[in-house]
Amino acid sequence: MPTLVMKFGGTSVANLDRIRRAAKRIGVEVAKGYDVIVIVSAMAGKTNELVGWVDEISPLYDAREYDAVVSSGENVTAGLMALTLQEMDVPARSWQGWQVPLLTNGAHSSARIQEIPIANLNRKFEQGMKVAVVAGFQGLSPEGRITTLGRGGSDTTAVAFAAAFGAERCDIYTDVDGVYTADPRICSKARKLDRISFEEMLELASLGAKVLQTRSVELAMRYKVKLRVLSSFEEQSDTAGTLVVDEEEIMESNVVSGVAHSRDEAKMTAVSVADRPGIAAIIFTALSDAGVNVDMIVQNISDEGRTDMTFSCPTDQVGRAEKALLAVKDSGALNFSELVADTDVCKVSVVGIGMRSQSGVAAKMFKVLSDEGINIKVITTSEIKISVLVDRKYMELAVQALHDAFELERVA
Amino acid sequence: MPTLVMKFGGTSVANLDRIRRAAKRIGVEVAKGYDVIVIVSAMAGKTNELVGWVDEISPLYDAREYDAVVSSGENVTAGLMALTLQEMDVPARSWQGWQVPLLTNGAHSSARIQEIPIANLNRKFEQGMKVAVVAGFQGLSPEGRITTLGRGGSDTTAVAFAAAFGAERCDIYTDVDGVYTADPRICSKARKLDRISFEEMLELASLGAKVLQTRSVELAMRYKVKLRVLSSFEEQSDTAGTLVVDEEEIMESNVVSGVAHSRDEAKMTAVSVADRPGIAAIIFTALSDAGVNVDMIVQNISDEGRTDMTFSCPTDQVGRAEKALLAVKDSGALNFSELVADTDVCKVSVVGIGMRSQSGVAAKMFKVLSDEGINIKVITTSEIKISVLVDRKYMELAVQALHDAFELERVA
């Protein structure tokens, strides 16, 4: 039998009605002849309740106990989903992580999947089970304790199962109906993409389009798992959602596939640091040790042996970054005249695998922004992405102007 | 190190404050030098929420999935308790049933414990763990699935651990401060017992004094586990609560230890059934098949080959009992002229191991009730118990009169 993996997030299983709705979708795939592996999240809100309790007991908790507690929400959903399917005469059973087993390393709360032996599930499929409902987000450590995979870990669970079982496809049911050329809330012309490449999806995921966890896309790309993102609240159809596939499976595409934005960015500049080898390492090691997620980095041209070092990070990490850099300054390892934080910026990016073969995208992007009177503060590029920091008040304008200029409302 | 088992019920771990309170008590025992095995229930209300969901999905649910769902509440408490203990610098970790493992048979939802291998916990105790927090109520089936032990199963879990680890004592923390000579809510003179024998506790448990699950008392009796029932809401002391011990450990006692009552009893009579061998078997097999919990049985003297068969059962099972008996009548296997149900009765019992060696208890009981003008409808006796059915309106009066007559307010 061909295998299909279907993953339902927290809002898709938030109550018994939604579980029933999801079960009906599963039933449709079973009727088509698939052996189905269903990955479920905890009912919406449940994991936050558990995390809240742990945080209240202990700010510096034992991650092994944290994992044992917070993984329980998925177990509940798995059992309830199996019961709902049985009620519809679909032979189903629930599997907790340790029962599969989904083997991980011992890095509690952010464990990495090491292996998913397929024998246990396959034996049950051979005995007539049609649906294995697997509790997402959790695994078993080498010490026999429960691990969790970190936030969004159920997406990763789903892709890992699809890879292990050679599934025909991995359908991620969520509360949005696919991946868009831009956020429809700020760009009315945004269009749902039928297909997108793994590489583009990765850039979009890391740019703040929170449809899929970055890690799950990486895993899907590595194991060539065909991913589909679709809404559990829309009518079912074979062309619903967005397929995330290998680049070769996308016949023709726009040069630019989408415009992404990220609102809560801050730009920080250490003014007049010594321009000599090792200084950048000192700065970014200190920031990394302090848990600051540095995104863009720009170093200005040197002037009399001094330079300015500029970087961006999430707005809520500015305080931490300042503290870390002032500490390094106090230690004498680093000197700067001033630390300037601009917390009123945002990041706007254009993404597209077409950029690899077509030049002039950057020039066009800068001209579009310039024509709108938007000043660019920082620029970074990758092979398939160009990102700029601009004042936050221009965010909507920038996204809309770029969407128009690259004609993203038109199907390629 | 000597081992102590401490069990905390749902109200004793209903929120983080109560978990903290319980953890403090555990800390006191650890400070005395015990290795402690803590058995926890789900936070009050959690299991009912889970059971409600399962019932809503499917009235005839798969018990294996039911068990997987409803066992999750205990896992949460176990993790939270371990974290709370760690926060107090007590080396603790949580154990789910499958991790111990607590091995059961495959009778889902009412599984029997088969074995508790002690190696895993003992290895951790040797490595410095002071408290093993075990999720109660759950185990592992031979097929590797989660089982539950039935309602009150956490008491049974606690006693089984105490037996397996040769614990010095098994303390059951609950919301009452011990076993009383009568229910203090209806008998103001009721006195807390410092000690009671297993046999008496068993009779009281089955008579409706819901302090301990019958099964856990049976298990404690078989393995000579010293049980203590005490309140988690009272101040801690070594003489708190009631010790349930072997008969030999009770030096001297009243002839009667307690007066128990059970409110929701019904008396049913099948009038004029044939008085021949096999008729009782037909009646009580039919009732048993219908899930009616028959308690007392009385057969009247035969009159011209016909007799009346009277029995008692819980009030809410009367309808089921009537349906079952009418069905047998319709099938022709049984005949009776009439089925009379009296749903306005209650059961009052006196219990005491002293009855074994002292006669006249029954006579005294009947005289006391007669003096109060209370008519006895049905009588049953065991070696250490006499029970009567009386009209419900006399319940408080009967309990108080018997408590006075047997001088239960006085310490033996």
Tab-separated table of N, CA, C and O in Angstrom, chain A residues 124-172:
chain	number	residue	atom	x	y	z
A	124	LYS	N	1.745	-3.751	12.209
A	124	LYS	CA	0.327	-3.457	12.447
A	124	LYS	C	-0.397	-3.114	11.147
A	124	LYS	O	-1.566	-3.473	10.985
A	125	PHE	N	0.281	-2.432	10.225
A	125	PHE	CA	-0.350	-2.160	8.924
A	125	PHE	C	-0.662	-3.487	8.231
A	125	PHE	O	-1.728	-3.667	7.667
A	126	GLU	N	0.290	-4.434	8.326
A	126	GLU	CA	0.055	-5.744	7.699
A	126	GLU	C	-1.115	-6.465	8.339
A	126	GLU	O	-1.821	-7.234	7.695
A	127	GLN	N	-1.316	-6.209	9.651
A	127	GLN	CA	-2.415	-6.875	10.362
A	127	GLN	C	-3.743	-6.153	10.185
A	127	GLN	O	-4.743	-6.534	10.793
A	128	GLY	N	-3.762	-5.099	9.369
A	128	GLY	CA	-5.049	-4.487	9.071
A	128	GLY	C	-5.241	-3.080	9.584
A	128	GLY	O	-6.250	-2.441	9.278
A	129	MET	N	-4.298	-2.585	10.380
A	129	MET	CA	-4.399	-1.179	10.789
A	129	MET	C	-4.321	-0.315	9.538
A	129	MET	O	-3.485	-0.552	8.669
A	130	LYS	N	-5.217	0.665	9.424
A	130	LYS	CA	-5.177	1.564	8.270
A	130	LYS	C	-4.565	2.917	8.643
A	130	LYS	O	-4.028	3.602	7.789
A	131	VAL	N	-4.727	3.297	9.904
A	131	VAL	CA	-4.200	4.588	10.328
A	131	VAL	C	-3.404	4.439	11.627
A	131	VAL	O	-3.919	3.902	12.609
A	132	ALA	N	-2.165	4.881	11.608
A	132	ALA	CA	-1.368	4.982	12.835
A	132	ALA	C	-1.402	6.439	13.265
A	132	ALA	O	-0.936	7.303	12.530
A	133	VAL	N	-1.995	6.706	14.422
A	133	VAL	CA	-2.049	8.088	14.907
A	133	VAL	C	-0.888	8.292	15.875
A	133	VAL	O	-0.868	7.708	16.958
A	134	VAL	N	0.087	9.071	15.455
A	134	VAL	CA	1.319	9.224	16.227
A	134	VAL	C	1.320	10.577	16.942
A	134	VAL	O	1.018	11.606	16.341
A	135	ALA	N	1.628	10.543	18.224
A	135	ALA	CA	1.765	11.779	18.999
A	135	ALA	C	3.000	12.523	18.504
A	135	ALA	O	4.111	11.993	18.563
A	136	GLY	N	2.816	13.721	18.004
A	136	GLY	CA	3.924	14.487	17.449
A	136	GLY	C	4.813	15.083	18.520
A	136	GLY	O	4.512	15.004	19.712
A	137	PHE	N	5.978	15.637	18.088
A	137	PHE	CA	6.746	16.523	18.959
A	137	PHE	C	7.590	15.765	19.975
A	137	PHE	O	8.407	16.365	20.651
A	138	GLN	N	7.438	14.440	20.071
A	138	GLN	CA	8.095	13.702	21.154
A	138	GLN	C	8.875	12.496	20.655
A	138	GLN	O	8.587	11.933	19.614
A	139	GLY	N	9.860	12.090	21.441
A	139	GLY	CA	10.633	10.908	21.118
A	139	GLY	C	11.174	10.260	22.380
A	139	GLY	O	10.747	10.592	23.490
A	140	LEU	N	12.083	9.320	22.174
A	140	LEU	CA	12.651	8.541	23.264
A	140	LEU	C	14.172	8.731	23.246
A	140	LEU	O	14.806	8.541	22.215
A	141	SER	N	14.739	9.080	24.394
A	141	SER	CA	16.187	9.303	24.458
A	141	SER	C	16.913	7.971	24.627
A	141	SER	O	16.300	6.959	24.951
A	142	PRO	N	18.223	7.964	24.417
A	142	PRO	CA	18.983	6.721	24.632
A	142	PRO	C	18.833	6.204	26.072
A	142	PRO	O	18.984	5.022	26.320
A	143	GLU	N	18.531	7.097	27.026
A	143	GLU	CA	18.356	6.683	28.425
A	143	GLU	C	16.940	6.217	28.707
A	143	GLU	O	16.592	5.947	29.865
A	144	GLY	N	16.085	6.154	27.687
A	144	GLY	CA	14.727	5.679	27.906
A	144	GLY	C	13.803	6.737	28.481
A	144	GLY	O	12.767	6.419	29.064
A	145	ARG	N	14.170	8.002	28.328
A	145	ARG	CA	13.293	9.070	28.810
A	145	ARG	C	12.656	9.782	27.633
A	145	ARG	O	13.123	9.700	26.498
A	146	ILE	N	11.557	10.492	27.940
A	146	ILE	CA	10.825	11.185	26.886
A	146	ILE	C	11.551	12.471	26.517
A	146	ILE	O	11.944	13.240	27.396
A	147	THR	N	11.725	12.687	25.214
A	147	THR	CA	12.310	13.929	24.740
A	147	THR	C	11.262	14.688	23.936
A	147	THR	O	10.282	14.105	23.480
A	148	THR	N	11.455	15.990	23.781
A	148	THR	CA	10.641	16.727	22.824
A	148	THR	C	11.568	17.430	21.843
A	148	THR	O	12.756	17.617	22.115
A	149	LEU	N	10.986	17.781	20.692
A	149	LEU	CA	11.796	18.242	19.562
A	149	LEU	C	11.854	19.748	19.451
A	149	LEU	O	12.393	20.276	18.491
A	150	GLY	N	11.295	20.459	20.404
A	150	GLY	CA	11.259	21.919	20.301
A	150	GLY	C	9.997	22.383	19.610
A	150	GLY	O	9.300	21.606	18.963
A	151	ARG	N	9.696	23.664	19.746
A	151	ARG	CA	8.492	24.248	19.164
A	151	ARG	C	8.374	23.919	17.673
A	151	ARG	O	9.367	23.968	16.965
A	152	GLY	N	7.195	23.577	17.250
A	152	GLY	CA	6.997	23.219	15.851
A	152	GLY	C	7.488	21.817	15.541
A	152	GLY	O	7.548	21.399	14.388
A	153	GLY	N	7.845	21.075	16.591
A	153	GLY	CA	8.425	19.753	16.396
A	153	GLY	C	7.513	18.756	15.716
A	153	GLY	O	7.987	17.758	15.166
A	154	SER	N	6.213	19.008	15.741
A	154	SER	CA	5.302	18.063	15.091
A	154	SER	C	5.460	18.085	13.578
A	154	SER	O	5.299	17.057	12.917
A	155	ASP	N	5.784	19.252	12.989
A	155	ASP	CA	6.078	19.302	11.555
A	155	ASP	C	7.285	18.413	11.249
A	155	ASP	O	7.279	17.648	10.282
A	156	THR	N	8.299	18.536	12.102
A	156	THR	CA	9.509	17.745	11.907
A	156	THR	C	9.200	16.255	12.060
A	156	THR	O	9.688	15.421	11.298
A	157	THR	N	8.380	15.920	13.056
A	157	THR	CA	7.967	14.525	13.227
A	157	THR	C	7.333	14.012	11.944
A	157	THR	O	7.641	12.914	11.467
A	158	ALA	N	6.428	14.802	11.392
A	158	ALA	CA	5.697	14.370	10.198
A	158	ALA	C	6.649	14.105	9.039
A	158	ALA	O	6.575	13.061	8.377
A	159	VAL	N	7.573	15.027	8.794
A	159	VAL	CA	8.502	14.853	7.676
A	159	VAL	C	9.403	13.642	7.920
A	159	VAL	O	9.679	12.864	7.002
A	160	ALA	N	9.825	13.459	9.170
A	160	ALA	CA	10.701	12.322	9.474
A	160	ALA	C	9.973	11.001	9.226
A	160	ALA	O	10.553	10.044	8.701
A	161	PHE	N	8.701	10.922	9.585
A	161	PHE	CA	7.930	9.708	9.310
A	161	PHE	C	7.775	9.506	7.801
A	161	PHE	O	7.888	8.388	7.306
A	162	ALA	N	7.515	10.597	7.082
A	162	ALA	CA	7.359	10.486	5.632
A	162	ALA	C	8.648	9.952	5.007
A	162	ALA	O	8.607	9.097	4.114
A	163	ALA	N	9.791	10.432	5.512
A	163	ALA	CA	11.072	9.955	4.991
A	163	ALA	C	11.285	8.486	5.341
A	163	ALA	O	11.628	7.666	4.490
A	164	ALA	N	11.034	8.123	6.610
A	164	ALA	CA	11.297	6.754	7.056
A	164	ALA	C	10.411	5.741	6.330
A	164	ALA	O	10.852	4.637	6.011
A	165	PHE	N	9.177	6.104	6.065
A	165	PHE	CA	8.241	5.167	5.456
A	165	PHE	C	8.117	5.361	3.938
A	165	PHE	O	7.271	4.734	3.310
A	166	GLY	N	8.955	6.226	3.364
A	166	GLY	CA	8.882	6.462	1.927
A	166	GLY	C	7.499	6.900	1.497
A	166	GLY	O	6.957	6.412	0.489
A	167	ALA	N	6.899	7.817	2.247
A	167	ALA	CA	5.521	8.232	1.968
A	167	ALA	C	5.427	8.968	0.635
A	167	ALA	O	6.370	9.637	0.213
A	168	GLU	N	4.302	8.816	-0.015
A	168	GLU	CA	4.084	9.476	-1.296
A	168	GLU	C	4.068	10.995	-1.112
A	168	GLU	O	4.488	11.742	-1.987
A	169	ARG	N	3.575	11.424	0.054
A	169	ARG	CA	3.455	12.859	0.302
A	169	ARG	C	3.273	13.076	1.797
A	169	ARG	O	2.818	12.187	2.523
A	170	CYS	N	3.614	14.269	2.253
A	170	CYS	CA	3.411	14.635	3.641
A	170	CYS	C	2.532	15.878	3.666
A	170	CYS	O	2.970	16.962	3.277
A	171	ASP	N	1.280	15.721	4.082
A	171	ASP	CA	0.339	16.843	4.097
A	171	ASP	C	0.318	17.498	5.470
A	171	ASP	O	0.033	16.844	6.468
A	172	ILE	N	0.627	18.787	5.487
A	172	ILE	CA	0.638	19.531	6.751
A	172	ILE	C	-0.633	20.364	6.821
A	172	ILE	O	-0.771	21.367	6.111
